[in-house]
Amino acid sequence: MTDQDGRIVVSGLAKTFGTVKAVDGLTFTVEPGSITGFLGPNGAGKTTTLRMLLGLVRPDAGTATIGGRAYTDLPAPSDRVGAVLEATAFHPARTGRAHLRIYSTINGYPGTRADEVLELVGLSGAGRRAVRGYSLGMRQRLALATALLGDPKVLVLDEPANGLDPEGIAWMRRLLRDLAAQGRAVLVSSHVLSEVQQLVDHVVIINRGRCVRQGPLTALADLHGPVVSVRTPDPDRLQTALIRIGVDEDRITRTGDQLRVTGIQADDVGQLAFAEQIPVLWLAAEQSDLEQVFFALTTDNGQQPALTATTGA
Amino acid sequence: MRRLIAGEFHKLLATRLWLWLLLGSMAITALYTSLQIAFSDDPDTWTLPLSTADGQQTLFAAAASAASPLVAVLAAIGITAEYRHRTATTTFLATPHRGRVIAAKLITYGLVGIGYALACIAVVTAIAVPWLSAKNVDLSLAGNGLPATMAGGIAAVTLYALIGVGLGALLREQVATVVGLLIYLFVIEAILTNIPALDAWTRYLPGPADNALTGITLTNQQFLQPWQGGLVLTTYCVLIAAAGTYLANRRDVT
């Protein structure tokens, strides 16, 4: 398999349900060998996009390919692409193992494969129980096990962390990291950036069926610039001083004796306070608040021209 | 296709529904056979005496095709369960060409239909042969047109299984499909076929066509020739399965 096999290209994809434009001319690319977060608020069109990518929903316009081919044209698609689209899609009376054996049979995998993937997702002990007795977290694991049956090079996961407890989310992150380290392309959707922030290298952010941003996660952080928090007994003077050196007023948030300033380095705030002889009790450079960037990108009111531009594909 | 059919059998055997419906079919056959033989001397009955070839054919045909509605229900549940439990997503991910999935289900449930029909024929034989012999009625399984009747019964049950798959693909909604199927078979068709003035048309309905195919003779109803009945039933089957496959291919799986 070449790298080309894992590249996902979505081009001009559109889908309308009734009067609702679920996906509206969506274009993005996912490079192989990386974990890409597919982000957007609920109703942004993530699930519809993934279902069009996987040949389950017929697009009104545009194309979606994996390794240059539509999913429905892939020979033995389960060998190449594993997908988790919903965690509740099981016959309740079947055991987890029976579910996996059914899809092993259909795809022509050996009967032992079901037990292997059960082990891989930590469900060995529950394999012979009916799925109706599974927790949501166990169903997520079983859905992932189903996707892994064919040992695919590409994984497409729709909100895989839904219903998982913090331990489960940590487990899922570790597993996805391991899977990506083996050279797989992983496309994972979420409506909460923080859920996948520590996992993904790249992001594709969509809102109202359109791509508002795609690129490396680090570039997303740079959009917002640095953030500094400072505590001082005289916040009024510091605020005035900051505005005087050119910091926009709306980039300063004040809580009690603490100021939070975006778009400025901690060094500069420290120098300024020293020059103005304002005592500083505490000064810290914050990690960029990606959640706020995400929020700005996906809130229509908060749209700023600089943030809505899509980086070159 | 072999793998898909094996997968469908896996799905069917993973739960017990097939067994309960099989036992139900066999119980209905046993009940019908017993009542029919016990009251066969009643002069008001709509069936011919069991000493005649037509009478024996009717007994075997009706007993064998007792499985028809239950097989249709099993098949309809088998396909609509994919939508109800949302496994259709996984199934169509594994096999993006949905027509192949439906073809596999048609073959699987067709084979199941043959199995059900054979089980019901075994039941009617096990009851009728000793009982009629005790009543000094001459019964030869190889004679009186009974082989054709049994073959017709097997074909009829199989066609009902295929109709169940097609209808399920068409409607997708499990409760609507099963209830609709049962209401049609036991209410609508029962009403229509009880109006003699409509006889020229109602003989083309699935139930009367089934009766024609299996060689049932009733004194109060006229049926088509067996081959015509088979053709009519096959036509329903092909139309419903084709419409179901067409729509399954077109519809979004959301």
mmCIF file with all atom_site columns, C-alpha atoms in Angstrom, chain A residues 15 17 51 54-58 71-72 77-78 83 85-86 88-94 98-99 101-103 105-108 146, chain B residues 3-4 6-8 10-12 14-15 81-82 85-98 249-254:
data_model
loop_
_atom_site.group_PDB
_atom_site.id
_atom_site.type_symbol
_atom_site.label_atom_id
_atom_site.label_alt_id
_atom_site.label_comp_id
_atom_site.label_asym_id
_atom_site.label_entity_id
_atom_site.label_seq_id
_atom_site.pdbx_PDB_ins_code
_atom_site.Cartn_x
_atom_site.Cartn_y
_atom_site.Cartn_z
_atom_site.occupancy
_atom_site.B_iso_or_equiv
_atom_site.pdbx_formal_charge
_atom_site.auth_seq_id
_atom_site.auth_comp_id
_atom_site.auth_asym_id
_atom_site.auth_atom_id
_atom_site.pdbx_PDB_model_num
ATOM 1  C CA . LYS A 1 15  ? -26.361 17.570  0.743  1.00 0.00 ? 15  LYS A CA 1
ATOM 2  C CA . PHE A 1 17  ? -32.314 17.214  3.696  1.00 0.00 ? 17  PHE A CA 1
ATOM 3  C CA . ARG A 1 51  ? -21.753 9.114   5.709  1.00 0.00 ? 51  ARG A CA 1
ATOM 4  C CA . LEU A 1 54  ? -18.555 6.110   3.189  1.00 0.00 ? 54  LEU A CA 1
ATOM 5  C CA . GLY A 1 55  ? -21.206 5.725   0.504  1.00 0.00 ? 55  GLY A CA 1
ATOM 6  C CA . LEU A 1 56  ? -24.150 5.578   2.895  1.00 0.00 ? 56  LEU A CA 1
ATOM 7  C CA . VAL A 1 57  ? -25.642 8.920   1.948  1.00 0.00 ? 57  VAL A CA 1
ATOM 8  C CA . ARG A 1 58  ? -25.832 10.041  -1.666 1.00 0.00 ? 58  ARG A CA 1
ATOM 9  C CA . TYR A 1 71  ? -15.801 4.143   -1.010 1.00 0.00 ? 71  TYR A CA 1
ATOM 10 C CA . THR A 1 72  ? -18.368 2.188   -3.002 1.00 0.00 ? 72  THR A CA 1
ATOM 11 C CA . PRO A 1 77  ? -13.570 -1.833  1.522  1.00 0.00 ? 77  PRO A CA 1
ATOM 12 C CA . SER A 1 78  ? -13.408 -3.266  5.059  1.00 0.00 ? 78  SER A CA 1
ATOM 13 C CA . ALA A 1 83  ? -15.562 3.150   10.360 1.00 0.00 ? 83  ALA A CA 1
ATOM 14 C CA . LEU A 1 85  ? -20.518 5.812   12.835 1.00 0.00 ? 85  LEU A CA 1
ATOM 15 C CA . GLU A 1 86  ? -22.776 5.048   15.747 1.00 0.00 ? 86  GLU A CA 1
ATOM 16 C CA . THR A 1 88  ? -25.713 1.910   19.287 1.00 0.00 ? 88  THR A CA 1
ATOM 17 C CA . ALA A 1 89  ? -25.926 0.004   16.021 1.00 0.00 ? 89  ALA A CA 1
ATOM 18 C CA . PHE A 1 90  ? -26.121 -3.546  17.311 1.00 0.00 ? 90  PHE A CA 1
ATOM 19 C CA . HIS A 1 91  ? -28.759 -6.224  17.422 1.00 0.00 ? 91  HIS A CA 1
ATOM 20 C CA . PRO A 1 92  ? -29.446 -6.334  21.177 1.00 0.00 ? 92  PRO A CA 1
ATOM 21 C CA . ALA A 1 93  ? -29.927 -10.102 21.314 1.00 0.00 ? 93  ALA A CA 1
ATOM 22 C CA . ARG A 1 94  ? -26.609 -10.944 19.658 1.00 0.00 ? 94  ARG A CA 1
ATOM 23 C CA . ALA A 1 98  ? -21.488 -13.127 17.390 1.00 0.00 ? 98  ALA A CA 1
ATOM 24 C CA . HIS A 1 99  ? -21.709 -9.590  15.978 1.00 0.00 ? 99  HIS A CA 1
ATOM 25 C CA . ARG A 1 101 ? -18.115 -13.143 13.726 1.00 0.00 ? 101 ARG A CA 1
ATOM 26 C CA . ILE A 1 102 ? -20.975 -12.181 11.413 1.00 0.00 ? 102 ILE A CA 1
ATOM 27 C CA . TYR A 1 103 ? -18.952 -9.354  9.887  1.00 0.00 ? 103 TYR A CA 1
ATOM 28 C CA . THR A 1 105 ? -17.686 -14.079 7.823  1.00 0.00 ? 105 THR A CA 1
ATOM 29 C CA . ILE A 1 106 ? -19.087 -11.495 5.425  1.00 0.00 ? 106 ILE A CA 1
ATOM 30 C CA . ASN A 1 107 ? -15.616 -10.022 4.835  1.00 0.00 ? 107 ASN A CA 1
ATOM 31 C CA . GLY A 1 108 ? -13.921 -13.407 4.634  1.00 0.00 ? 108 GLY A CA 1
ATOM 32 C CA . THR A 1 146 ? -15.892 -3.944  14.288 1.00 0.00 ? 146 THR A CA 1
ATOM 33 C CA . ARG B 2 3   ? -19.670 -15.270 2.267  1.00 0.00 ? 3   ARG B CA 1
ATOM 34 C CA . LEU B 2 4   ? -22.642 -12.947 2.321  1.00 0.00 ? 4   LEU B CA 1
ATOM 35 C CA . ALA B 2 6   ? -22.980 -17.469 5.275  1.00 0.00 ? 6   ALA B CA 1
ATOM 36 C CA . GLY B 2 7   ? -23.115 -14.121 7.083  1.00 0.00 ? 7   GLY B CA 1
ATOM 37 C CA . GLU B 2 8   ? -26.889 -13.983 6.739  1.00 0.00 ? 8   GLU B CA 1
ATOM 38 C CA . HIS B 2 10  ? -24.927 -16.324 11.068 1.00 0.00 ? 10  HIS B CA 1
ATOM 39 C CA . LYS B 2 11  ? -27.294 -13.422 11.706 1.00 0.00 ? 11  LYS B CA 1
ATOM 40 C CA . LEU B 2 12  ? -30.351 -15.680 11.575 1.00 0.00 ? 12  LEU B CA 1
ATOM 41 C CA . ALA B 2 14  ? -27.523 -15.781 16.386 1.00 0.00 ? 14  ALA B CA 1
ATOM 42 C CA . THR B 2 15  ? -31.017 -15.435 17.873 1.00 0.00 ? 15  THR B CA 1
ATOM 43 C CA . ALA B 2 81  ? -34.029 -5.649  11.927 1.00 0.00 ? 81  ALA B CA 1
ATOM 44 C CA . GLU B 2 82  ? -31.075 -4.163  10.046 1.00 0.00 ? 82  GLU B CA 1
ATOM 45 C CA . HIS B 2 85  ? -31.225 -1.890  15.177 1.00 0.00 ? 85  HIS B CA 1
ATOM 46 C CA . ARG B 2 86  ? -29.259 0.278   12.759 1.00 0.00 ? 86  ARG B CA 1
ATOM 47 C CA . THR B 2 87  ? -26.941 -2.561  11.754 1.00 0.00 ? 87  THR B CA 1
ATOM 48 C CA . ALA B 2 88  ? -27.740 -1.572  8.160  1.00 0.00 ? 88  ALA B CA 1
ATOM 49 C CA . THR B 2 89  ? -24.870 0.916   8.505  1.00 0.00 ? 89  THR B CA 1
ATOM 50 C CA . THR B 2 90  ? -22.349 -1.828  9.346  1.00 0.00 ? 90  THR B CA 1
ATOM 51 C CA . THR B 2 91  ? -23.832 -4.186  6.774  1.00 0.00 ? 91  THR B CA 1
ATOM 52 C CA . PHE B 2 92  ? -23.675 -1.642  3.950  1.00 0.00 ? 92  PHE B CA 1
ATOM 53 C CA . LEU B 2 93  ? -20.169 -0.555  4.997  1.00 0.00 ? 93  LEU B CA 1
ATOM 54 C CA . ALA B 2 94  ? -19.020 -4.157  4.590  1.00 0.00 ? 94  ALA B CA 1
ATOM 55 C CA . THR B 2 95  ? -20.941 -4.517  1.320  1.00 0.00 ? 95  THR B CA 1
ATOM 56 C CA . PRO B 2 96  ? -21.463 -1.106  -0.306 1.00 0.00 ? 96  PRO B CA 1
ATOM 57 C CA . HIS B 2 97  ? -23.373 -2.712  -3.199 1.00 0.00 ? 97  HIS B CA 1
ATOM 58 C CA . ARG B 2 98  ? -26.644 -3.044  -1.396 1.00 0.00 ? 98  ARG B CA 1
ATOM 59 C CA . ASN B 2 249 ? -29.890 1.382   -3.430 1.00 0.00 ? 249 ASN B CA 1
ATOM 60 C CA . ARG B 2 250 ? -31.342 4.871   -3.712 1.00 0.00 ? 250 ARG B CA 1
ATOM 61 C CA . ARG B 2 251 ? -32.139 5.657   -0.109 1.00 0.00 ? 251 ARG B CA 1
ATOM 62 C CA . ASP B 2 252 ? -29.741 7.311   2.290  1.00 0.00 ? 252 ASP B CA 1
ATOM 63 C CA . VAL B 2 253 ? -28.720 5.264   5.299  1.00 0.00 ? 253 VAL B CA 1
ATOM 64 C CA . THR B 2 254 ? -28.727 7.935   7.994  1.00 0.00 ? 254 THR B CA 1
#
